[in-house]
Coordinates of C-alpha atoms in Angstrom, one line a residue:
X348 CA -29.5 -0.4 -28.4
X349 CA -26.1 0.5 -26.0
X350 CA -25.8 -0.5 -22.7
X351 CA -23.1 0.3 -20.2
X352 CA -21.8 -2.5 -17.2
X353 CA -20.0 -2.1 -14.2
X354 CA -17.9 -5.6 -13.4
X355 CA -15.0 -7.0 -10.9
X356 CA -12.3 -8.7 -13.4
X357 CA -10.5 -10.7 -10.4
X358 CA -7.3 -10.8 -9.2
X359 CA -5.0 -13.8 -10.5
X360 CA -4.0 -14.1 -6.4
X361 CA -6.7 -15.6 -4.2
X362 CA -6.4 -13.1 -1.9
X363 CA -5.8 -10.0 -4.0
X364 CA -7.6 -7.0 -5.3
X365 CA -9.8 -6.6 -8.6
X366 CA -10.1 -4.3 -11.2
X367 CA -13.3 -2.6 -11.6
X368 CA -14.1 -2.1 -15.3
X369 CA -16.7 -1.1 -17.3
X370 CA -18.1 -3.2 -20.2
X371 CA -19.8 -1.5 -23.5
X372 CA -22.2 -2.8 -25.5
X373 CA -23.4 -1.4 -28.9
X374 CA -24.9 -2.6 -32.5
X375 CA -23.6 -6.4 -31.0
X376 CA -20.0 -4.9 -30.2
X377 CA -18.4 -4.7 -27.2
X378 CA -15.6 -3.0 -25.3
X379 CA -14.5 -3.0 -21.8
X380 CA -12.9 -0.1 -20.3
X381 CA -10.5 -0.8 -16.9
X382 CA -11.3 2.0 -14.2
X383 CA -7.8 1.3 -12.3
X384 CA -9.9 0.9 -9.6
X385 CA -8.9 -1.9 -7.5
X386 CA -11.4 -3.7 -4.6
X387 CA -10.9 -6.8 -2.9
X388 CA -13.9 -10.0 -4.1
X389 CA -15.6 -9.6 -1.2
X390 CA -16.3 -6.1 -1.3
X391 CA -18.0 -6.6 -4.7
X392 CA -21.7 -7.9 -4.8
X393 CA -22.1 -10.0 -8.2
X394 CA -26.0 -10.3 -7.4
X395 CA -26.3 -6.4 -8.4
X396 CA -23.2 -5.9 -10.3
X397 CA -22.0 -3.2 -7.6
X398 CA -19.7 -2.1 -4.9
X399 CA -20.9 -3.9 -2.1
X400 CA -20.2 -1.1 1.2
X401 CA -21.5 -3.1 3.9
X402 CA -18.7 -5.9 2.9
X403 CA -16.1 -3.4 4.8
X404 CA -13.8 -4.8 7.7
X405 CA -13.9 -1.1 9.3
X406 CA -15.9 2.2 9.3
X407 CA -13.1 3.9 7.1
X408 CA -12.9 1.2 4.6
X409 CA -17.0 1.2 4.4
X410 CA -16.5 5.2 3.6
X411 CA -13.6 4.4 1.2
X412 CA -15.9 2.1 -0.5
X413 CA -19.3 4.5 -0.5
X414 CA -16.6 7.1 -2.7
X415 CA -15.5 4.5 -5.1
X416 CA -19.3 3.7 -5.8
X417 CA -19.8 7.4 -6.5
X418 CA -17.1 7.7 -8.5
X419 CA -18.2 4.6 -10.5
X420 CA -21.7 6.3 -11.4
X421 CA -20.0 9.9 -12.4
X422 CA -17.9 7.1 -14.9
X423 CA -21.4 5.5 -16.0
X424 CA -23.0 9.0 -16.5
X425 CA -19.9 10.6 -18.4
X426 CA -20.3 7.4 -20.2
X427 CA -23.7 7.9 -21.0
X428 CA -23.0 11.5 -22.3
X429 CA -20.7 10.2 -24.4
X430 CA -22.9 7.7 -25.9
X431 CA -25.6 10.7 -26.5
X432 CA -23.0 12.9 -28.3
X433 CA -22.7 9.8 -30.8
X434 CA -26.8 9.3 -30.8
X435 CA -27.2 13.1 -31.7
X436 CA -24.8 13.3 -34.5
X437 CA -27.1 11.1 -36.5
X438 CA -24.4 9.2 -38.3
X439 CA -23.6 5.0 -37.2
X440 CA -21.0 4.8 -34.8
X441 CA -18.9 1.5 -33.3
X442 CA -18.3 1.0 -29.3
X443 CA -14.8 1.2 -30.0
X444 CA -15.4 4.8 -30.8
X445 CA -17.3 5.5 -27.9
X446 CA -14.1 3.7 -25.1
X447 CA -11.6 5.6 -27.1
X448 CA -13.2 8.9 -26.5
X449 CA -13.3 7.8 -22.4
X450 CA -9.6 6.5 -22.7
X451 CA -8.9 9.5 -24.4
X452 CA -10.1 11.8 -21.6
X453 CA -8.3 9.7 -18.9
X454 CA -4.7 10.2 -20.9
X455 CA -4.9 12.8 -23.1
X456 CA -2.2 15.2 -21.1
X457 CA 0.0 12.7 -21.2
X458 CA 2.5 10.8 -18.4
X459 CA 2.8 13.0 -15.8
X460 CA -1.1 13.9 -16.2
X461 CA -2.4 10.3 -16.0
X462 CA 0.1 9.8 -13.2
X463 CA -1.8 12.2 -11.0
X464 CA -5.2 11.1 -11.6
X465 CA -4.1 7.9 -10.9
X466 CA -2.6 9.0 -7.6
X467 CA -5.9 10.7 -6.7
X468 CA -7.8 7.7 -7.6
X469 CA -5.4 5.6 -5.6
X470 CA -6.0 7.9 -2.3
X471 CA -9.5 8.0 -2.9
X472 CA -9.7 4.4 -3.2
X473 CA -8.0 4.1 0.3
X474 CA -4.8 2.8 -0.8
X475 CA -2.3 5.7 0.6
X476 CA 0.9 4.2 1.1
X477 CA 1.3 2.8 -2.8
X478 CA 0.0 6.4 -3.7
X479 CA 2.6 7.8 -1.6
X480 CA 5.4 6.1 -3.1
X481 CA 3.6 6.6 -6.5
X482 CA 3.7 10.9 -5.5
X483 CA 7.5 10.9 -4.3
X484 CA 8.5 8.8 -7.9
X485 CA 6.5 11.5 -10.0
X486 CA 8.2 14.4 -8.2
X487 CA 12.0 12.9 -8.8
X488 CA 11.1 12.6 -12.4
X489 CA 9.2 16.5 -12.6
X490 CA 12.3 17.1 -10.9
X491 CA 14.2 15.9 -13.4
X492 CA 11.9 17.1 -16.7
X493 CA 12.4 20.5 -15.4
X494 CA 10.6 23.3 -17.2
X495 CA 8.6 20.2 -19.3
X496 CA 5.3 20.2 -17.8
X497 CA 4.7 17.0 -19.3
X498 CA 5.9 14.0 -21.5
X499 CA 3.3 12.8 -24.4
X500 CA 2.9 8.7 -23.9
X501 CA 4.6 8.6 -27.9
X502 CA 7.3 10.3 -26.2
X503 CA 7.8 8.6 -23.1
X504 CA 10.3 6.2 -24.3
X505 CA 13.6 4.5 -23.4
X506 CA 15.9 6.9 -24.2
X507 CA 14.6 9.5 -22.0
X508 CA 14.1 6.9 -19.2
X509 CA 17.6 6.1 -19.7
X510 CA 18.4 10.0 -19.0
X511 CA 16.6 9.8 -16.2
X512 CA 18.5 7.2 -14.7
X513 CA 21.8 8.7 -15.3
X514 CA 20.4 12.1 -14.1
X515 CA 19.4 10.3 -10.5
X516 CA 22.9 8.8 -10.6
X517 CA 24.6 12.3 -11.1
X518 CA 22.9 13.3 -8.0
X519 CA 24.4 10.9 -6.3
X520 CA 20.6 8.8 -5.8
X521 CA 21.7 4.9 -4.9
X522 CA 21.1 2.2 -7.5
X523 CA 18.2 0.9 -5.2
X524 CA 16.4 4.0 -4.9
X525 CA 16.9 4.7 -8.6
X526 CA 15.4 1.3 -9.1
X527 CA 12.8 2.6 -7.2
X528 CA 11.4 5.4 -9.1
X529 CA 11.9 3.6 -11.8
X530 CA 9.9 0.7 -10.8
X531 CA 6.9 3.0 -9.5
X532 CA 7.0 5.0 -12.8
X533 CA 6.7 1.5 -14.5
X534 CA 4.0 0.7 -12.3
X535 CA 1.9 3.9 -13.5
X536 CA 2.9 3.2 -17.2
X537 CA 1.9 0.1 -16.9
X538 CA -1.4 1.1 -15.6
X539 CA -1.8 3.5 -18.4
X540 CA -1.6 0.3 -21.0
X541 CA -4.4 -1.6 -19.0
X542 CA -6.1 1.7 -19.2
X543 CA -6.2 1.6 -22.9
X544 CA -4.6 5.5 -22.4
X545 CA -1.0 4.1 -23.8
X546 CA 0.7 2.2 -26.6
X547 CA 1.8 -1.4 -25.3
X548 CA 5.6 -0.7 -25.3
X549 CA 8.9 -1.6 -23.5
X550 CA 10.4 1.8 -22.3
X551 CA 12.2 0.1 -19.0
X552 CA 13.8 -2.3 -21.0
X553 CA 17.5 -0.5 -20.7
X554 CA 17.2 0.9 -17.1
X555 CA 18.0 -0.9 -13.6
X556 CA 14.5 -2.3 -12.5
X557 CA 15.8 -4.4 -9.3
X558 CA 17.5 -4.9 -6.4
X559 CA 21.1 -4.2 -5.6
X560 CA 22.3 -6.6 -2.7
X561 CA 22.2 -4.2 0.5
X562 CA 23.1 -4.0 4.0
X563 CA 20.2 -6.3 5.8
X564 CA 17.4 -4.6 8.0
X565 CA 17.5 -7.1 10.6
X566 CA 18.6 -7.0 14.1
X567 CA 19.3 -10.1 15.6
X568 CA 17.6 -11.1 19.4
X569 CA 21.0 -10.0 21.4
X570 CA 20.7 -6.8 19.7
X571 CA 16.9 -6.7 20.6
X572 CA 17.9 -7.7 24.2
X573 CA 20.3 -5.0 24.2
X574 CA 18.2 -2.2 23.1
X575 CA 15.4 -3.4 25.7
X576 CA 18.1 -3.2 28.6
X577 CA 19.2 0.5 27.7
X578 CA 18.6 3.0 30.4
X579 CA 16.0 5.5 29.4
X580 CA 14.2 8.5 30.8
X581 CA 10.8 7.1 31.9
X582 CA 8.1 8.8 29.1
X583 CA 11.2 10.6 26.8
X584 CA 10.3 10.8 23.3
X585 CA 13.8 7.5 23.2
X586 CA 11.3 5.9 24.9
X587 CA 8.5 6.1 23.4
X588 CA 10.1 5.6 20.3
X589 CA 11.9 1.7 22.0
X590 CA 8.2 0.8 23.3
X591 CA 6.6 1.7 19.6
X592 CA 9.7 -0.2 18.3
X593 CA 8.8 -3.4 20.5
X594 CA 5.2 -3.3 19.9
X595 CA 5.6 -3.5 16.0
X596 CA 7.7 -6.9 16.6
X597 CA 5.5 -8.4 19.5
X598 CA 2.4 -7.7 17.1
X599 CA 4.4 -10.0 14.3
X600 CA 6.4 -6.5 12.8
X601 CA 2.6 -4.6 12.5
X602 CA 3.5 -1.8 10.0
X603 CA 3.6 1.7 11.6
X604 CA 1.0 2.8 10.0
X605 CA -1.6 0.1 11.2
X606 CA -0.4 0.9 14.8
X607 CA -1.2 5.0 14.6
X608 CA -4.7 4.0 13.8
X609 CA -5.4 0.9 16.1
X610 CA -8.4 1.6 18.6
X611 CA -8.8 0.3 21.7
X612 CA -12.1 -1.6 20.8
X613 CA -9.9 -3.4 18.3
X614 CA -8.6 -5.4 21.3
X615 CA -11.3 -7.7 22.6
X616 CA -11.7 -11.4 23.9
X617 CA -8.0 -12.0 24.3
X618 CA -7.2 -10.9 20.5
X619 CA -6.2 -7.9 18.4
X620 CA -8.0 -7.4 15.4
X621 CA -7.1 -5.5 12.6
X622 CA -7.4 -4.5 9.0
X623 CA -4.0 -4.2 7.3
X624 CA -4.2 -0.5 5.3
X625 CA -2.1 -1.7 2.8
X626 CA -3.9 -4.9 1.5
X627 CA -6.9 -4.5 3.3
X628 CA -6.8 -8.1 5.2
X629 CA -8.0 -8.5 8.3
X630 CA -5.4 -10.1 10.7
X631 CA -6.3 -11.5 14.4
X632 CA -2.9 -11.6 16.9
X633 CA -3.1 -13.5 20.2
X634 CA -3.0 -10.5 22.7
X635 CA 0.3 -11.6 24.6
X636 CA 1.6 -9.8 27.7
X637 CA 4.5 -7.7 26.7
X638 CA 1.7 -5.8 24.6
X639 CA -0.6 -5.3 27.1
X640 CA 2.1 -3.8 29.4
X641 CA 3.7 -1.3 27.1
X642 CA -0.2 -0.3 26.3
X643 CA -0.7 0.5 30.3
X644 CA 2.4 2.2 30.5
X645 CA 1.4 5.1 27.8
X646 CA -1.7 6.3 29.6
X647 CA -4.6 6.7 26.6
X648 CA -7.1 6.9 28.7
X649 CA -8.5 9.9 27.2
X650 CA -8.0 8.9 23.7
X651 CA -10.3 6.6 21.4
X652 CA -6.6 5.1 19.9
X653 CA -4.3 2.2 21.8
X654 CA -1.2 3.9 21.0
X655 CA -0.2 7.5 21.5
X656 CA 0.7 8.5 18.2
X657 CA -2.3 10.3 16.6
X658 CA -2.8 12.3 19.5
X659 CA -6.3 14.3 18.2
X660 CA -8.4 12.1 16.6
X661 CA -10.4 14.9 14.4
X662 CA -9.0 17.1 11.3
X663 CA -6.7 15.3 8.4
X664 CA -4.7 12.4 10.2
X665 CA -2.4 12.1 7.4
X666 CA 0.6 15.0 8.4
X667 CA 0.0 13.9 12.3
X668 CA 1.2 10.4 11.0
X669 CA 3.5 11.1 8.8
X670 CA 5.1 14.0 11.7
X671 CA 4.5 11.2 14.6
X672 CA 6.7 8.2 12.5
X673 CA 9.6 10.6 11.1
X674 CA 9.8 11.8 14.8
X675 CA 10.1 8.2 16.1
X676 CA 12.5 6.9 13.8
X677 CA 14.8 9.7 14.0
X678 CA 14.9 8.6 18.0
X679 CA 15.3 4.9 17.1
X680 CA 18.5 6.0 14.4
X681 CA 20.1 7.8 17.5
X682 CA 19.4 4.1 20.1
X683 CA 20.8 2.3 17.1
X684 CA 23.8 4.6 16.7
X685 CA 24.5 4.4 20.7
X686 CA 24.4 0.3 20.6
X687 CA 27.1 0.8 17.6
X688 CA 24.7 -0.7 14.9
X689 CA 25.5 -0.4 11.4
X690 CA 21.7 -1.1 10.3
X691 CA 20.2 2.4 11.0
X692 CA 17.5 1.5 13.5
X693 CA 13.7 2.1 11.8
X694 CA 10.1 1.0 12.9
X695 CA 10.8 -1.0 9.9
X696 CA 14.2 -3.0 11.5
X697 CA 11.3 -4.1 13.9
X698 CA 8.8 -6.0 11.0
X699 CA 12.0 -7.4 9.5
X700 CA 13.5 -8.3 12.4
X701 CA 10.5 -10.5 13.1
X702 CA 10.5 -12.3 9.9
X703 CA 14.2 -12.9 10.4
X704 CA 14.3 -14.5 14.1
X705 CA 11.4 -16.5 12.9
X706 CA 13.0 -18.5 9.8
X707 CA 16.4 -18.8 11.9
X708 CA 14.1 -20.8 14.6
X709 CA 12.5 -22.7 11.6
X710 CA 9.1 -21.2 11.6
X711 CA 7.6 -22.0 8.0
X712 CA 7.9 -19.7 5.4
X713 CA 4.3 -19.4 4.8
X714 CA 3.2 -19.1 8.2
X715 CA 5.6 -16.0 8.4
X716 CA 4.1 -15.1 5.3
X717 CA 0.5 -15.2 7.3
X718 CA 2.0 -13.4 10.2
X719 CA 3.2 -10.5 8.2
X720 CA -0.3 -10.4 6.4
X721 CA 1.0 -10.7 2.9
X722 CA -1.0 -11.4 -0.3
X723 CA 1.4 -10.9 -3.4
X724 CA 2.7 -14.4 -3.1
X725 CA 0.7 -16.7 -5.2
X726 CA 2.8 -19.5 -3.9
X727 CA 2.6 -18.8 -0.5
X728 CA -1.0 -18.3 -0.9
X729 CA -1.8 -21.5 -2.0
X730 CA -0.6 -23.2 1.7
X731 CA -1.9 -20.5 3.8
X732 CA -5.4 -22.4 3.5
X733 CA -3.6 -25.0 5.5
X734 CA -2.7 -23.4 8.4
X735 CA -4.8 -22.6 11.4
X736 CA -4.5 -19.3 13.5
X737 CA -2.8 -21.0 16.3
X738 CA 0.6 -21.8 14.0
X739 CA 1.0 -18.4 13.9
X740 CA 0.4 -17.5 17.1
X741 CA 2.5 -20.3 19.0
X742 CA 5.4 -18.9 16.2
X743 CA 4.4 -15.2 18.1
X744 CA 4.7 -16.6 21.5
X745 CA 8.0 -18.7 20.7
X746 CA 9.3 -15.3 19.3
X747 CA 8.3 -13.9 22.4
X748 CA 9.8 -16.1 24.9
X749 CA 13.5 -14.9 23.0
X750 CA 13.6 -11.9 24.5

């Protein structure tokens, strides 16, 4: 008798995402085979052992969801088949045989292989921007294999990681960014072990894996006051680019890609409501007036979004995004060049900025932490359950009165 189970193994953070695996039972064996599929608790209904869609925060995320639980039962019937191929041979067969055949499929091509499924599963699963820096990693390292279409995981080992590295540096690629791909390829590999597809190994062990001490991304408030006095062509792209810039630190440093896809019915009863696309949290921010009056002043009222950066809501988003943010942050580098900054001024300076004006004025580190809608610190975690709403928005509103 075999039977095949879908379950949630949790997060270690209270807040963070699960791995969806499946679990294999056979002749009183089992073996449990990780999807790389990640969902939050909440979105997983124990009572029926299945993605739970109606447990979305938005429309998208409920659609995101209805894909993974498709993809889940093309797993569990590929499974199945796999299980039949065994039955029909007639001869006894363990489990293990059974997951090694399914692992086998996932990884059989080898890094680069793996590391595009996972990339599609990633951006099917809804999380784009960890796909995205996933997708640029892989194509510095193609880049770098050259003619190689692909590296076998056997082969995929710390010498040739080492090459790697001193091929980014030949191209003149900063310690930071190196540490970058290197990090996101460790990332994939690493998801390759849990996947059962590769050998539990240490191929990083002899390449740069952090962070190099940088110029900061902060601006300090006279800066801020500076940039908000400059003289500017009412409507100009510079414009448009400074009142984007100010909404991201009024809204607690929102990312840039959460303001593109803000709708106006996410403002309601005095708050702004919003599900963060990179964790998937929900976060509620005091709606303050500086936001309402850069809103009025861009003119939306034929568009279903609060801000005017996706400007047709219909078709792939993804390029208008991506156009719309390299667009305003090439505007913002040229403000920050004429105040004589030697950050370069990004949508990201904003967020940053935030955080940093916050812990000079003795905000607490894990109301920030709540501000910002972060998850990854287990730490931090732990005290958030302390702390009510209106910390974090009397922190906003102190912010607020600097300027």
């Amino acid at each position: 008798m075999s039977k095949i189970s879908l379950f949630l193994r949790p997060s270690a953070h209270v807040a963070g995402e699960g791995i969806l695996c499946f679990r294999l039972s056979h002749a009183g064996a089992t073996a449990v085979i990780s999807t790389g599929v990640r969902i939050l608790r909440e979105e997983w209904s124990s009572h029926v052992m299945a993605v739970n869609p109606d447990a979305a925060v938005s429309p998208a995320r409920r659609q995101t969801l209805l894909s993974i639980a498709a993809e889940m039962q093309c797993h569990m019937q590929r499974m199945q088949d796999v299980f039949g191929t065994f039955y029909r041979s007639g001869s006894p067969f363990h489990v293990s045989q059974v997951a090694q055949v399914f692992r086998h499929a996932l990884g059989a091509a080898g890094f680069v292989a793996y590391a595009q499924g996972l990339i599609l599963r990633m951006l099917h699963s809804g999380s784009r921007i960890t796909a995205e820096r996933y997708k640029t990693s892989l194509n510095s390292f193609c880049r770098f294999l050259g003619h190689t279409s692909d590296v076998p995981f056997p082969e995929f080992t710390s010498p040739l990681l080492q090459s790697y590295e001193r091929w980014l540096h030949l191209q003149g690629i900063t310690a930071n960014t190196s540490s970058f791909y290197l990090r996101n390829l460790r990332a994939v590999f690493n998801r390759a072990v849990a996947d059962g597809v590769a050998a539990a190994s240490s191929p990083f062990s002899q390449v740069f894996t952090g962070v190099s001490k940088t110029v900061k991304r902060a601006v300090d408030i006279d800066t801020l006051r500076a940039l908000k006095c400059m003289s500017l062509p009412a409507g100009s792209p510079a414009d448009l680019a400074r009142s984007l810039f100010f909404f991201s630190f009024y809204t607690r440093g929102m990312s840039f890609v959460d303001m593109a896809f803000l709708r106006k019915s996410d403002v309601a009863d005095g708050r702004l409501t919003y599900c963060r696309q990179k964790t998937h949290r929900q976060l509620s921010i005091l709606w303050e007036t500086p936001m309402q009056r850069i809103v009025e002043g861009f003119g939306t009222s034929q568009s279903p979004y609060l801000l005017p950066i996706i400007r047709r809501p219909e078709g792939n988003l993804r390029n208008p995004y991506i156009s719309a943010r390299q667009c305003v942050n090439r505007h913002l580098r040229a403000l920050g060049e004429r105040l004589g900054l030697k950050v370069p001024l990004t949508m990201y300076v904003a967020r940053h900025s935030w955080a940093s004006i916050a812990r000079g004025n003795q905000v607490p580190v894990a109301v920030i932490s709540e501000a910002l809608g972060h998850t990854s610190e287990h730490t931090t975690l732990i005290y958030l359950a302390s702390f009510e709403p209106a910390s974090v928005d009397r922190a906003n509103r102190m912010i607020l009165g600097l300027l």
